Structure formats: structure tokens, C-alpha cells
Protein backbone atom coordinates (compact mmCIF):
# COMPACT_ATOMS: atom_id res chain seq x y z
CA MET A 1 -23.05 -22.98 -25.86
CA SER A 2 -23.72 -26.67 -25.50
CA SER A 3 -23.65 -29.60 -27.87
CA LEU A 4 -26.73 -31.80 -28.20
CA GLU A 5 -26.78 -35.42 -29.19
CA ALA A 6 -28.77 -36.62 -32.19
CA GLY A 7 -32.41 -37.11 -31.37
CA THR A 8 -32.52 -34.52 -28.58
CA ALA A 9 -35.80 -32.65 -28.88
CA GLU A 10 -35.03 -29.66 -26.70
CA VAL A 11 -32.87 -27.14 -28.55
CA GLY A 12 -31.87 -23.90 -26.84
CA PRO A 13 -31.32 -20.65 -28.73
CA ARG A 14 -27.55 -20.94 -28.41
CA ASP A 15 -27.14 -24.66 -29.00
CA ILE A 16 -25.55 -26.58 -31.78
CA GLY A 17 -28.35 -28.95 -32.67
CA ALA A 18 -27.84 -32.45 -33.98
CA LEU A 19 -31.22 -33.23 -35.49
CA ASP A 20 -32.72 -36.69 -35.56
CA ALA A 21 -33.56 -37.12 -39.24
CA LYS A 22 -34.94 -40.66 -38.80
CA THR A 23 -34.13 -41.54 -42.38
CA PRO A 24 -34.84 -44.88 -44.06
CA ASP A 25 -32.28 -47.62 -43.65
CA ASP A 26 -31.03 -47.24 -47.22
CA GLU A 27 -30.04 -43.59 -46.69
CA PRO A 28 -26.43 -42.87 -45.66
CA SER A 29 -25.55 -42.21 -42.05
CA GLU A 30 -24.22 -38.81 -41.03
CA ALA A 31 -20.63 -40.18 -41.02
CA GLU A 32 -21.10 -41.59 -44.53
CA ALA A 33 -22.65 -38.36 -45.76
CA SER A 34 -19.74 -36.34 -44.31
CA ALA A 35 -17.20 -38.65 -45.93
CA SER A 36 -18.97 -38.33 -49.27
CA LEU A 37 -19.12 -34.55 -48.96
CA LEU A 38 -15.42 -34.26 -48.13
CA SER A 39 -14.43 -36.64 -50.93
CA SER A 40 -15.91 -34.16 -53.40
CA GLY A 41 -13.34 -31.61 -52.29
CA HIS A 42 -15.70 -28.64 -52.24
CA LEU A 43 -18.54 -27.04 -50.28
CA ARG A 44 -21.67 -25.37 -51.65
CA LEU A 45 -22.31 -22.19 -49.66
CA LEU A 46 -25.39 -19.97 -49.55
CA THR A 47 -26.29 -16.81 -47.66
CA PHE A 48 -29.82 -15.50 -47.35
CA ASN A 49 -31.58 -12.70 -45.50
CA LEU A 50 -35.01 -14.30 -45.27
CA GLN A 51 -36.80 -11.29 -43.69
CA VAL A 52 -38.56 -13.67 -41.24
CA GLY A 53 -40.55 -15.19 -44.11
CA ILE A 54 -42.34 -12.00 -45.19
CA GLN A 55 -43.19 -11.72 -48.88
CA THR A 56 -41.98 -8.36 -50.19
CA SER A 57 -42.16 -7.49 -53.88
CA ALA A 58 -42.48 -3.68 -53.91
CA TYR A 59 -41.34 -0.74 -51.79
CA HIS A 60 -44.88 -0.01 -50.56
CA HIS A 61 -44.96 -3.50 -49.00
CA TYR A 62 -42.63 -2.20 -46.28
CA LEU A 63 -45.60 -0.12 -45.15
CA THR A 64 -48.55 -2.35 -46.01
CA ARG A 65 -46.95 -5.59 -44.79
CA GLY A 66 -44.77 -4.19 -42.03
CA TRP A 67 -47.20 -5.54 -39.42
CA GLN A 68 -45.85 -9.02 -40.19
CA HIS A 69 -42.66 -8.10 -38.30
CA LEU A 70 -44.80 -8.18 -35.14
CA LEU A 71 -47.78 -10.42 -35.93
CA PRO A 72 -48.09 -13.95 -37.37
CA HIS A 73 -49.21 -14.62 -40.95
CA PRO A 74 -50.94 -17.86 -41.99
CA HIS A 75 -48.79 -18.28 -45.11
CA ARG A 76 -45.42 -17.84 -43.40
CA ILE A 77 -44.92 -21.55 -42.68
CA ARG A 78 -45.68 -22.43 -46.31
CA ARG A 79 -43.06 -19.94 -47.45
CA LEU A 80 -40.50 -21.46 -45.08
CA ALA A 81 -41.23 -24.92 -46.48
CA LEU A 82 -40.57 -23.66 -50.01
CA ILE A 83 -37.38 -21.91 -48.87
CA SER A 84 -36.16 -25.15 -47.28
CA ARG A 85 -36.30 -26.91 -50.65
CA VAL A 86 -33.76 -24.45 -52.03
CA LEU A 87 -31.53 -24.60 -48.95
CA SER A 88 -31.41 -28.41 -49.20
CA ARG A 89 -29.13 -28.13 -52.26
CA TYR A 90 -26.31 -26.62 -50.21
CA ASP A 91 -23.78 -27.77 -47.62
CA VAL A 92 -23.43 -24.66 -45.44
CA VAL A 93 -26.07 -21.93 -45.20
CA GLY A 94 -25.90 -18.56 -43.45
CA LEU A 95 -29.21 -16.98 -42.45
CA GLN A 96 -30.01 -13.43 -41.42
CA GLU A 97 -33.29 -12.00 -40.10
CA ALA A 98 -34.58 -15.35 -38.90
CA ASP A 99 -36.94 -15.56 -35.95
CA GLY A 100 -36.02 -17.72 -32.98
CA GLY A 101 -39.56 -18.77 -32.07
CA SER A 102 -41.87 -15.93 -31.03
CA PHE A 103 -45.45 -14.77 -31.48
CA ARG A 104 -44.85 -13.38 -34.99
CA SER A 105 -43.45 -16.71 -36.26
CA GLY A 106 -46.17 -18.82 -34.65
CA ARG A 107 -43.69 -19.95 -31.95
CA ILE A 108 -41.57 -21.62 -34.64
CA ASN A 109 -37.80 -21.35 -34.39
CA GLN A 110 -37.15 -20.65 -38.07
CA VAL A 111 -33.48 -21.70 -37.92
CA GLU A 112 -34.37 -25.06 -36.39
CA TYR A 113 -37.32 -25.53 -38.75
CA LEU A 114 -35.28 -24.83 -41.90
CA ALA A 115 -32.46 -27.10 -40.70
CA SER A 116 -34.90 -29.96 -40.12
CA ARG A 117 -36.86 -29.49 -43.35
CA ALA A 118 -33.73 -29.09 -45.49
CA GLY A 119 -31.97 -32.11 -43.95
CA PHE A 120 -29.12 -30.35 -42.13
CA ALA A 121 -27.73 -32.37 -39.25
CA HIS A 122 -26.28 -29.33 -37.47
CA TYR A 123 -27.46 -25.79 -36.90
CA TYR A 124 -26.73 -22.82 -34.69
CA GLN A 125 -28.97 -19.87 -33.82
CA GLN A 126 -27.58 -16.56 -32.61
CA LEU A 127 -30.16 -14.40 -30.86
CA ASN A 128 -29.20 -10.79 -31.56
CA ARG A 129 -32.24 -8.79 -30.51
CA ASN A 130 -34.57 -10.23 -27.91
CA LEU A 131 -38.02 -8.65 -27.92
CA GLY A 132 -39.41 -11.35 -25.68
CA ARG A 133 -42.54 -13.10 -26.88
CA VAL A 134 -43.02 -10.66 -29.76
CA ALA A 135 -39.83 -11.22 -31.79
CA GLN A 136 -36.51 -13.08 -31.57
CA HIS A 137 -34.22 -11.49 -34.19
CA SER A 138 -31.53 -14.03 -35.07
CA ASN A 139 -28.73 -15.13 -37.35
CA GLY A 140 -28.47 -18.79 -38.24
CA LEU A 141 -25.93 -21.32 -39.48
CA LEU A 142 -26.93 -24.64 -41.08
CA SER A 143 -24.22 -27.21 -41.81
CA ARG A 144 -23.99 -30.78 -43.06
CA LEU A 145 -20.61 -31.10 -41.36
CA ALA A 146 -20.36 -30.84 -37.60
CA PRO A 147 -18.39 -27.68 -36.74
CA ASP A 148 -15.41 -28.31 -34.49
CA ALA A 149 -16.13 -25.04 -32.70
CA VAL A 150 -18.76 -22.30 -32.85
CA GLU A 151 -18.50 -18.85 -31.31
CA GLU A 152 -20.86 -15.92 -31.40
CA HIS A 153 -19.80 -12.29 -31.48
CA ARG A 154 -21.82 -9.23 -30.53
CA LEU A 155 -20.82 -6.63 -33.07
CA PRO A 156 -20.23 -3.11 -31.72
CA GLY A 157 -22.61 -0.30 -32.58
CA MET A 158 -24.73 2.50 -31.17
CA LEU A 159 -27.78 0.21 -31.29
CA PRO A 160 -27.44 -3.38 -30.03
CA GLY A 161 -28.69 -6.24 -32.16
CA ARG A 162 -26.01 -7.01 -34.75
CA GLY A 163 -23.93 -10.16 -34.53
CA ALA A 164 -21.73 -12.72 -36.23
CA ILE A 165 -21.43 -16.49 -35.94
CA HIS A 166 -17.94 -17.97 -36.27
CA ALA A 167 -17.79 -21.68 -37.12
CA ARG A 168 -14.54 -23.60 -37.42
CA LEU A 169 -14.21 -26.77 -39.48
CA GLY A 170 -10.99 -28.64 -38.68
CA ASP A 171 -8.10 -27.84 -36.38
CA GLY A 172 -4.80 -26.05 -36.76
CA PRO A 173 -3.65 -23.34 -39.17
CA ASP A 174 -5.40 -24.91 -42.17
CA ALA A 175 -8.87 -25.09 -40.58
CA LEU A 176 -11.72 -23.46 -42.46
CA HIS A 177 -13.32 -20.49 -40.68
CA ILE A 178 -16.83 -19.44 -41.70
CA PHE A 179 -18.40 -16.21 -40.44
CA VAL A 180 -22.10 -15.43 -40.84
CA ALA A 181 -22.76 -11.74 -40.21
CA HIS A 182 -25.51 -9.14 -40.39
CA MET A 183 -24.00 -5.66 -40.39
CA ALA A 184 -25.39 -2.27 -39.38
CA LEU A 185 -27.30 0.07 -41.66
CA SER A 186 -25.16 3.10 -40.78
CA GLU A 187 -21.73 3.53 -42.34
CA ARG A 188 -20.23 4.51 -39.00
CA GLY A 189 -21.61 1.39 -37.35
CA ARG A 190 -20.38 -0.87 -40.16
CA HIS A 191 -16.91 0.66 -39.97
CA ARG A 192 -16.66 -0.29 -36.28
CA GLN A 193 -17.99 -3.76 -37.03
CA PHE A 194 -15.49 -4.35 -39.84
CA ASP A 195 -12.74 -3.20 -37.45
CA TYR A 196 -13.97 -5.76 -34.90
CA LEU A 197 -14.05 -8.62 -37.42
CA SER A 198 -10.63 -7.61 -38.77
CA GLU A 199 -8.99 -8.38 -35.43
CA ILE A 200 -10.55 -11.86 -35.32
CA ILE A 201 -9.78 -12.69 -38.95
CA LYS A 202 -6.24 -11.35 -39.08
CA PRO A 203 -4.41 -14.48 -37.76
CA LEU A 204 -6.57 -16.92 -39.79
CA ARG A 205 -5.67 -18.44 -43.16
CA HIS A 206 -8.78 -19.93 -44.82
CA VAL A 207 -11.72 -17.61 -44.20
CA VAL A 208 -15.25 -17.12 -45.52
CA VAL A 209 -17.35 -14.10 -44.49
CA MET A 210 -20.92 -14.24 -45.70
CA GLY A 211 -24.15 -12.45 -44.95
CA ASP A 212 -26.12 -9.27 -45.40
CA LEU A 213 -23.28 -6.78 -44.95
CA ASN A 214 -25.49 -3.80 -45.88
CA THR A 215 -22.79 -2.29 -48.04
CA THR A 216 -21.37 -2.57 -51.55
CA PRO A 217 -18.10 -4.20 -52.67
CA ASP A 218 -16.37 -0.87 -53.30
CA ARG A 219 -17.02 0.21 -49.70
CA ILE A 220 -15.77 -3.13 -48.37
CA HIS A 221 -12.55 -2.84 -50.35
CA ALA A 222 -12.18 0.75 -49.18
CA HIS A 223 -11.96 -0.47 -45.57
CA GLU A 224 -8.20 -0.93 -45.48
CA ARG A 225 -8.03 -2.75 -42.15
CA PHE A 226 -10.60 -5.36 -43.16
CA ARG A 227 -9.21 -5.73 -46.68
CA THR A 228 -5.71 -6.30 -45.28
CA SER A 229 -6.84 -8.74 -42.58
CA LEU A 230 -8.85 -10.93 -44.95
CA ASP A 231 -6.64 -10.39 -48.02
CA LEU A 232 -9.80 -10.60 -50.07
CA HIS A 233 -9.89 -12.79 -53.12
CA PRO A 234 -11.82 -10.81 -55.72
CA VAL A 235 -15.39 -12.07 -56.26
CA ALA A 236 -17.65 -10.51 -58.86
CA PRO A 237 -20.30 -8.31 -57.18
CA LEU A 238 -23.85 -9.59 -57.53
CA LEU A 239 -26.92 -7.39 -57.26
CA SER A 240 -29.16 -8.76 -54.51
CA TYR A 241 -31.34 -5.88 -53.30
CA PRO A 242 -34.17 -5.11 -53.67
CA ALA A 243 -35.20 -8.60 -54.74
CA TRP A 244 -37.90 -7.47 -57.16
CA GLN A 245 -35.53 -5.10 -59.04
CA PRO A 246 -31.93 -5.67 -57.85
CA ARG A 247 -29.78 -2.55 -57.96
CA ARG A 248 -27.32 -2.98 -55.09
CA ALA A 249 -24.89 -5.69 -54.04
CA LEU A 250 -25.51 -5.90 -50.28
CA ASP A 251 -25.32 -9.67 -49.72
CA HIS A 252 -21.88 -11.22 -50.01
CA ILE A 253 -19.79 -14.36 -49.75
CA LEU A 254 -16.23 -13.07 -49.29
CA VAL A 255 -13.29 -15.47 -49.30
CA SER A 256 -9.64 -15.12 -48.40
CA ARG A 257 -7.03 -15.27 -51.12
CA SER A 258 -6.16 -18.85 -50.10
CA LEU A 259 -9.59 -19.85 -51.43
CA GLU A 260 -11.26 -19.36 -54.78
CA ALA A 261 -15.02 -19.20 -55.19
CA ALA A 262 -16.51 -20.81 -58.29
CA ASN A 263 -19.95 -20.59 -59.86
CA VAL A 264 -20.91 -17.43 -58.00
CA GLN A 265 -24.60 -16.75 -58.51
CA VAL A 266 -27.69 -14.95 -57.29
CA LEU A 267 -30.72 -17.20 -56.96
CA LYS A 268 -34.31 -16.44 -57.85
CA ARG A 269 -36.57 -14.64 -55.42
CA LEU A 270 -37.63 -16.47 -52.27
CA PHE A 271 -40.26 -14.04 -50.91
CA SER A 272 -37.75 -11.86 -49.03
CA ASP A 273 -36.62 -8.37 -50.04
CA HIS A 274 -33.11 -9.84 -50.48
CA LEU A 275 -31.98 -12.45 -53.00
CA PRO A 276 -29.94 -15.48 -51.89
CA VAL A 277 -26.28 -15.58 -52.98
CA ALA A 278 -24.46 -18.88 -53.54
CA VAL A 279 -20.96 -20.08 -54.43
CA ASP A 280 -19.16 -23.34 -54.94
CA LEU A 281 -16.00 -23.43 -52.83
CA PRO A 282 -13.22 -25.86 -53.84
CA LEU A 283 -11.05 -26.46 -50.77
CA PRO A 284 -7.23 -26.56 -50.80
CA LEU A 285 -5.83 -30.00 -49.99
CA ALA A 286 -4.32 -28.82 -46.70
CA CYS A 287 -7.69 -27.41 -45.64
CA LEU A 288 -9.47 -30.62 -46.60
CA ASP A 289 -6.97 -32.67 -44.58
CA ALA A 290 -7.47 -30.43 -41.55
CA ILE A 291 -11.23 -31.03 -41.70
CA ARG A 292 -10.92 -34.77 -42.35
CA ASN A 293 -8.46 -35.30 -39.50
CA THR A 294 -11.01 -34.17 -36.91
CA ARG A 295 -13.46 -36.76 -38.22
CA LEU A 296 -11.25 -39.84 -37.98
């Protein structure tokens, strides 16, 4: 992983990107925007499985529109532009099922595109399943604050292609740790993946795990090792799938007991078969100080 300076045009698939927004003179600088954000004492978080910009509004669309997972569609870029308007209201966004710039997406890196259009100064793309020129299955992280560290994790499973991004804001025991994950469809695979994340999370204090976890809250709480490691603060389950008639809570923003999510909500449909989930996260003073101290 490498760090790019603002204005750098070339962005690799594993780079933190500092985008050159080229804003008018009267708009705040990145440092001023970060200071303003931290002075509010909270972060607005959102997770969204965007299904590579495919519009799905019925079960039969998985068959009739499945070709869009391999081939480009002329309306995909318009959908991404509309999605970016919603993402622009948030401070940290986790993306699943984004394309890293292949034939099906018109050679557009969807993580980079959404970061630029929504005004995020920093982004990270994790390439999980590389199908060459045809498809680049990816997770993404968009952030208004520069992470102090970003790691990617290949989650275990019988089939490769699942991963998690781990971003750290601040240093020391009171740093904020944000994980963006896309978990396996099989229960056996998810169990191994929750075991893997449990070992990483166990020594950490302030933790957020968000993404399409492909399982319901009762199954998450039933995983004793993960529940103990994260010491989950209870968050009301929100039905997010399927988007056109939500019946299951598969998309989550989980927080450790040291944090408390406020204004938990599911947003309106954004073309995908999943609904976005958002929370407002007030930060403990010690956590805020840890983040501020790395920006002095």
C-alpha cells in the first residue's frame, strides 16, 4: 500500500488516494474541513452494497439483468452519479460489490469515481476477486479524514474473494478502528471469517464493523467468539434485503460497547438489491483526542 499526494492522477488498486478536488478559493481546505468535522464530535457512517451499479427491483432481474455483471450498461454511470449525491452527506462510507475498473464498468474504478464525485479526499479500494479485464470485484472505503493506517485482510473461506478493510483513525489505545467487510454466503464460511476478525478485534477498544455481512443479527450474536471480542453494543436490526421488499437484516454497522450509535436508519433504494444503512456515531472524548493528536 502506498500513500499518494493530493493531485496525483494515477491511483493504484491498493492505494490510499488523496484526490485533487480543485475547489473554489472560498471553500475550506482539507485541514479546515477535518478540524470542523472533529469539532462536531461525531462521524456520519454509511455502508452500501452497490451491486456494481446494477438496477435490481425484482427477483427475476437476477436472471434478466445478470449479464450486467459481465457487460457494460449505458446507464450505469448515471446511477453512480446519483449514488454519489447520497454518499456526499456522510463522513465515512464502506462499499461492497464495487468494480475496480474493468470492461463491465466501462473501465471506471467505481470506488475512485464515487470518492471524487462525492467530495471525499481519501479512499481505499480492496480488490478481492480479480477476473482480469472482465471484472474487478472490490470493497471500498471513502473517508473525509485521512486514515492513520489502512490494512487489508483476505478473509478465509473455501472460495477466495472475500475481504475486509481495516482503517485506523488516531494512535494509541483510544484510536478508532473501522472495518469494512463483505462476508461469505455460506454459514460455514462466515463462521471462519468471524473467527478471523475476532482475533484482530479482540485487543482493540473503539471498533466499528460495517458491511454486507450476509447474516442476521441473531446469528451474529450467536457467534460467541465474535460477540466476546467486539463486546457488541446493541443496535436495532434494520431490514435491508431485498431492497424492493426488505425482509432480512443483512447489512450492518456494528459498534463496540465503548461507542453508541445514534439515528440508525435504512435509506431509500439506490438501484442495488441492498439498501444503504447509516448511523450517526458520537465519539468519546478520549477517542476524539486520539484522532486530533495525529493531526496537529
